[in-house]
PDB file of C-alpha atoms in Angstrom:
ATOM      1  CA  UNK K  90      47.593  70.301 -65.015  1.00 74.00           C
ATOM      2  CA  UNK K  91      43.942  70.063 -63.886  1.00 88.00           C
ATOM      3  CA  UNK K  92      42.530  68.589 -60.703  1.00 93.00           C
ATOM      4  CA  UNK K  93      39.462  66.354 -60.948  1.00 92.00           C
ATOM      5  CA  UNK K  94      36.923  67.189 -58.234  1.00 95.00           C
ATOM      6  CA  UNK K  95      35.418  63.973 -56.890  1.00 93.00           C
ATOM      7  CA  UNK K  96      33.618  64.305 -53.535  1.00 95.00           C
ATOM      8  CA  UNK K  97      34.386  61.530 -51.079  1.00 95.00           C
ATOM      9  CA  UNK K  98      31.813  58.761 -51.127  1.00 95.00           C
ATOM     10  CA  UNK K  99      30.372  59.698 -54.531  1.00 96.00           C
ATOM     11  CA  UNK K 100      30.189  57.054 -57.247  1.00 95.00           C
ATOM     12  CA  UNK K 101      32.823  57.684 -59.910  1.00 93.00           C
ATOM     13  CA  UNK K 102      31.211  59.116 -63.060  1.00 93.00           C
ATOM     14  CA  UNK K 103      31.773  57.311 -66.342  1.00 90.00           C
ATOM     15  CA  UNK K 104      32.800  59.457 -69.305  1.00 91.00           C
ATOM     16  CA  UNK K 105      32.805  62.817 -67.512  1.00 93.00           C
ATOM     17  CA  UNK K 106      34.002  64.556 -64.338  1.00 94.00           C
ATOM     18  CA  UNK K 107      31.770  66.126 -61.705  1.00 93.00           C
ATOM     19  CA  UNK K 108      34.123  69.081 -61.652  1.00 95.00           C
ATOM     20  CA  UNK K 109      37.622  70.273 -62.523  1.00 93.00           C
ATOM     21  CA  UNK K 110      39.856  72.877 -60.887  1.00 94.00           C
ATOM     22  CA  UNK K 111      42.440  74.522 -63.155  1.00 93.00           C
ATOM     23  CA  UNK K 112      44.795  77.491 -63.427  1.00 94.00           C
ATOM     24  CA  UNK K 113      45.876  79.211 -66.590  1.00 95.00           C
ATOM     25  CA  UNK K 114      44.518  81.076 -69.605  1.00 96.00           C
ATOM     26  CA  UNK K 115      40.782  80.638 -70.150  1.00 97.00           C
ATOM     27  CA  UNK K 116      39.497  79.791 -73.617  1.00 98.00           C
ATOM     28  CA  UNK K 117      35.776  79.907 -74.393  1.00 98.00           C
ATOM     29  CA  UNK K 118      34.633  78.035 -77.483  1.00 98.00           C
ATOM     30  CA  UNK K 119      31.269  78.972 -78.923  1.00 97.00           C
ATOM     31  CA  UNK K 120      28.772  76.309 -79.912  1.00 97.00           C
ATOM     32  CA  UNK K 121      30.155  74.165 -82.718  1.00 98.00           C
ATOM     33  CA  UNK K 122      28.026  72.000 -85.010  1.00 98.00           C
ATOM     34  CA  UNK K 123      28.838  69.085 -87.268  1.00 98.00           C
ATOM     35  CA  UNK K 124      29.735  70.927 -90.436  1.00 97.00           C
ATOM     36  CA  UNK K 125      33.113  71.256 -92.110  1.00 97.00           C
ATOM     37  CA  UNK K 126      35.354  74.330 -92.451  1.00 95.00           C
ATOM     38  CA  UNK K 127      33.215  75.551 -95.371  1.00 97.00           C
ATOM     39  CA  UNK K 128      30.064  75.427 -93.189  1.00 96.00           C
ATOM     40  CA  UNK K 129      28.719  72.421 -95.107  1.00 97.00           C
ATOM     41  CA  UNK K 130      27.288  69.303 -93.540  1.00 98.00           C
ATOM     42  CA  UNK K 131      28.852  66.149 -94.967  1.00 97.00           C
ATOM     43  CA  UNK K 132      26.516  63.785 -93.128  1.00 97.00           C
ATOM     44  CA  UNK K 133      23.182  63.564 -91.368  1.00 97.00           C
ATOM     45  CA  UNK K 134      24.444  60.626 -89.302  1.00 98.00           C
ATOM     46  CA  UNK K 135      24.328  61.483 -85.594  1.00 98.00           C
ATOM     47  CA  UNK K 136      27.723  59.959 -84.742  1.00 98.00           C
ATOM     48  CA  UNK K 137      29.277  61.518 -87.837  1.00 98.00           C
ATOM     49  CA  UNK K 138      28.062  64.937 -86.754  1.00 98.00           C
ATOM     50  CA  UNK K 139      29.355  64.363 -83.201  1.00 98.00           C
ATOM     51  CA  UNK K 140      32.800  63.475 -84.574  1.00 98.00           C
ATOM     52  CA  UNK K 141      32.878  66.596 -86.778  1.00 98.00           C
ATOM     53  CA  UNK K 142      31.575  68.793 -83.966  1.00 98.00           C
ATOM     54  CA  UNK K 143      34.313  67.581 -81.613  1.00 98.00           C
ATOM     55  CA  UNK K 144      36.883  68.054 -84.382  1.00 98.00           C
ATOM     56  CA  UNK K 145      35.672  71.642 -84.741  1.00 98.00           C
ATOM     57  CA  UNK K 146      35.984  72.237 -80.982  1.00 98.00           C
ATOM     58  CA  UNK K 147      39.580  70.952 -81.061  1.00 98.00           C
ATOM     59  CA  UNK K 148      40.399  73.108 -84.115  1.00 98.00           C
ATOM     60  CA  UNK K 149      39.193  76.287 -82.404  1.00 98.00           C
ATOM     61  CA  UNK K 150      41.084  75.337 -79.233  1.00 98.00           C
ATOM     62  CA  UNK K 151      44.261  74.767 -81.266  1.00 98.00           C
ATOM     63  CA  UNK K 152      44.031  78.387 -82.483  1.00 97.00           C
ATOM     64  CA  UNK K 153      44.631  79.395 -78.854  1.00 97.00           C
ATOM     65  CA  UNK K 154      47.538  76.953 -78.538  1.00 97.00           C
ATOM     66  CA  UNK K 155      45.443  74.429 -76.633  1.00 97.00           C
ATOM     67  CA  UNK K 156      44.997  70.688 -76.852  1.00 97.00           C
ATOM     68  CA  UNK K 157      42.072  68.409 -75.981  1.00 98.00           C
ATOM     69  CA  UNK K 158      43.424  67.706 -72.482  1.00 96.00           C
ATOM     70  CA  UNK K 159      43.004  71.423 -71.701  1.00 97.00           C
ATOM     71  CA  UNK K 160      39.205  71.206 -72.033  1.00 98.00           C
ATOM     72  CA  UNK K 161      37.584  71.699 -68.630  1.00 97.00           C
ATOM     73  CA  UNK K 162      33.919  71.727 -69.606  1.00 97.00           C
ATOM     74  CA  UNK K 163      31.678  70.622 -72.483  1.00 98.00           C
ATOM     75  CA  UNK K 164      27.988  71.425 -72.874  1.00 98.00           C
ATOM     76  CA  UNK K 165      26.180  69.220 -75.396  1.00 98.00           C
ATOM     77  CA  UNK K 166      22.893  70.212 -77.027  1.00 98.00           C
ATOM     78  CA  UNK K 167      21.104  67.671 -79.224  1.00 98.00           C
ATOM     79  CA  UNK K 168      17.733  67.611 -80.908  1.00 98.00           C
ATOM     80  CA  UNK K 169      16.784  64.008 -80.108  1.00 98.00           C
ATOM     81  CA  UNK K 170      17.538  62.373 -76.751  1.00 98.00           C
ATOM     82  CA  UNK K 171      16.499  58.953 -78.055  1.00 98.00           C
ATOM     83  CA  UNK K 172      18.939  59.230 -80.978  1.00 98.00           C
ATOM     84  CA  UNK K 173      21.686  60.316 -78.568  1.00 98.00           C
ATOM     85  CA  UNK K 174      21.035  57.363 -76.241  1.00 97.00           C
ATOM     86  CA  UNK K 175      20.792  54.905 -79.144  1.00 98.00           C
ATOM     87  CA  UNK K 176      24.258  55.944 -80.327  1.00 98.00           C
ATOM     88  CA  UNK K 177      26.247  56.004 -77.079  1.00 97.00           C
ATOM     89  CA  UNK K 178      28.769  53.402 -78.248  1.00 97.00           C
ATOM     90  CA  UNK K 179      29.506  55.267 -81.485  1.00 98.00           C
ATOM     91  CA  UNK K 180      29.593  58.592 -79.661  1.00 98.00           C
ATOM     92  CA  UNK K 181      32.137  57.158 -77.217  1.00 97.00           C
ATOM     93  CA  UNK K 182      34.294  55.876 -80.075  1.00 98.00           C
ATOM     94  CA  UNK K 183      34.154  59.240 -81.863  1.00 98.00           C
ATOM     95  CA  UNK K 184      34.907  61.074 -78.612  1.00 98.00           C
ATOM     96  CA  UNK K 185      37.973  58.956 -77.845  1.00 98.00           C
ATOM     97  CA  UNK K 186      39.207  59.286 -81.449  1.00 98.00           C
ATOM     98  CA  UNK K 187      39.108  63.093 -81.264  1.00 98.00           C
ATOM     99  CA  UNK K 188      39.505  63.980 -77.571  1.00 98.00           C
ATOM    100  CA  UNK K 189      41.206  60.863 -76.217  1.00 97.00           C
ATOM    101  CA  UNK K 190      40.634  59.597 -72.704  1.00 95.00           C
ATOM    102  CA  UNK K 191      40.247  63.047 -71.159  1.00 94.00           C
ATOM    103  CA  UNK K 192      36.840  63.492 -69.551  1.00 94.00           C
ATOM    104  CA  UNK K 193      36.028  67.056 -68.422  1.00 96.00           C
ATOM    105  CA  UNK K 194      32.941  68.282 -66.612  1.00 96.00           C
ATOM    106  CA  UNK K 195      29.956  67.864 -68.940  1.00 97.00           C
ATOM    107  CA  UNK K 196      26.285  68.630 -69.293  1.00 97.00           C
ATOM    108  CA  UNK K 197      23.985  67.296 -72.001  1.00 97.00           C
ATOM    109  CA  UNK K 198      20.459  68.295 -72.892  1.00 98.00           C
ATOM    110  CA  UNK K 199      17.819  67.876 -75.536  1.00 98.00           C
ATOM    111  CA  UNK K 200      16.640  71.083 -77.165  1.00 98.00           C
ATOM    112  CA  UNK K 201      13.685  71.724 -79.434  1.00 97.00           C
ATOM    113  CA  UNK K 202      15.896  72.855 -82.303  1.00 97.00           C
ATOM    114  CA  UNK K 203      19.317  74.232 -83.182  1.00 98.00           C
ATOM    115  CA  UNK K 204      19.818  77.337 -85.320  1.00 97.00           C
ATOM    116  CA  UNK K 205      21.300  75.260 -88.166  1.00 97.00           C
ATOM    117  CA  UNK K 206      18.431  73.079 -89.407  1.00 96.00           C
ATOM    118  CA  UNK K 207      20.618  70.093 -90.375  1.00 97.00           C
ATOM    119  CA  UNK K 208      22.537  70.131 -87.104  1.00 98.00           C
ATOM    120  CA  UNK K 209      21.745  67.279 -84.740  1.00 98.00           C
ATOM    121  CA  UNK K 210      24.246  68.301 -82.069  1.00 98.00           C
ATOM    122  CA  UNK K 211      25.979  71.472 -80.893  1.00 98.00           C
ATOM    123  CA  UNK K 212      28.808  71.531 -78.350  1.00 98.00           C
ATOM    124  CA  UNK K 213      30.117  74.514 -76.401  1.00 98.00           C
ATOM    125  CA  UNK K 214      33.463  74.204 -74.582  1.00 98.00           C
ATOM    126  CA  UNK K 215      35.635  75.889 -71.986  1.00 98.00           C
ATOM    127  CA  UNK K 216      39.334  75.156 -71.686  1.00 97.00           C
ATOM    128  CA  UNK K 217      42.175  76.265 -69.427  1.00 97.00           C
ATOM    129  CA  UNK K 218      45.625  76.330 -70.983  1.00 97.00           C
ATOM    130  CA  UNK K 219      48.278  76.133 -68.232  1.00 93.00           C
ATOM    131  CA  UNK K 220      50.598  79.119 -67.778  1.00 87.00           C
TER     132      UNK K 220
END
């Protein structure tokens, strides 16, 4: 369905791909945060917000007929790099619970703030649903 791009001689990345080639219908998912369908935060826990954010990404993708394995790229924005790094195990568990063992191309960065004050993480996604 998708081809992982791994240049010869490069160390294999853990938890992401350096690149993905895909054909099909493109789906662009705007930045999702860790609130529920009613736009209410149920937790201020970093891992809890990551889980909800990923759940929101998958819900939007499902509206286009897509599934987690169709995600080709994720861009993560978080407000505290130290909190992100301190929670890698829990983030990995939440990721696998929602997305599975599919690891698209990813970028992650700390930002000064997100538009939603309670949000600790925002994730933007691109997916390619095969023809």
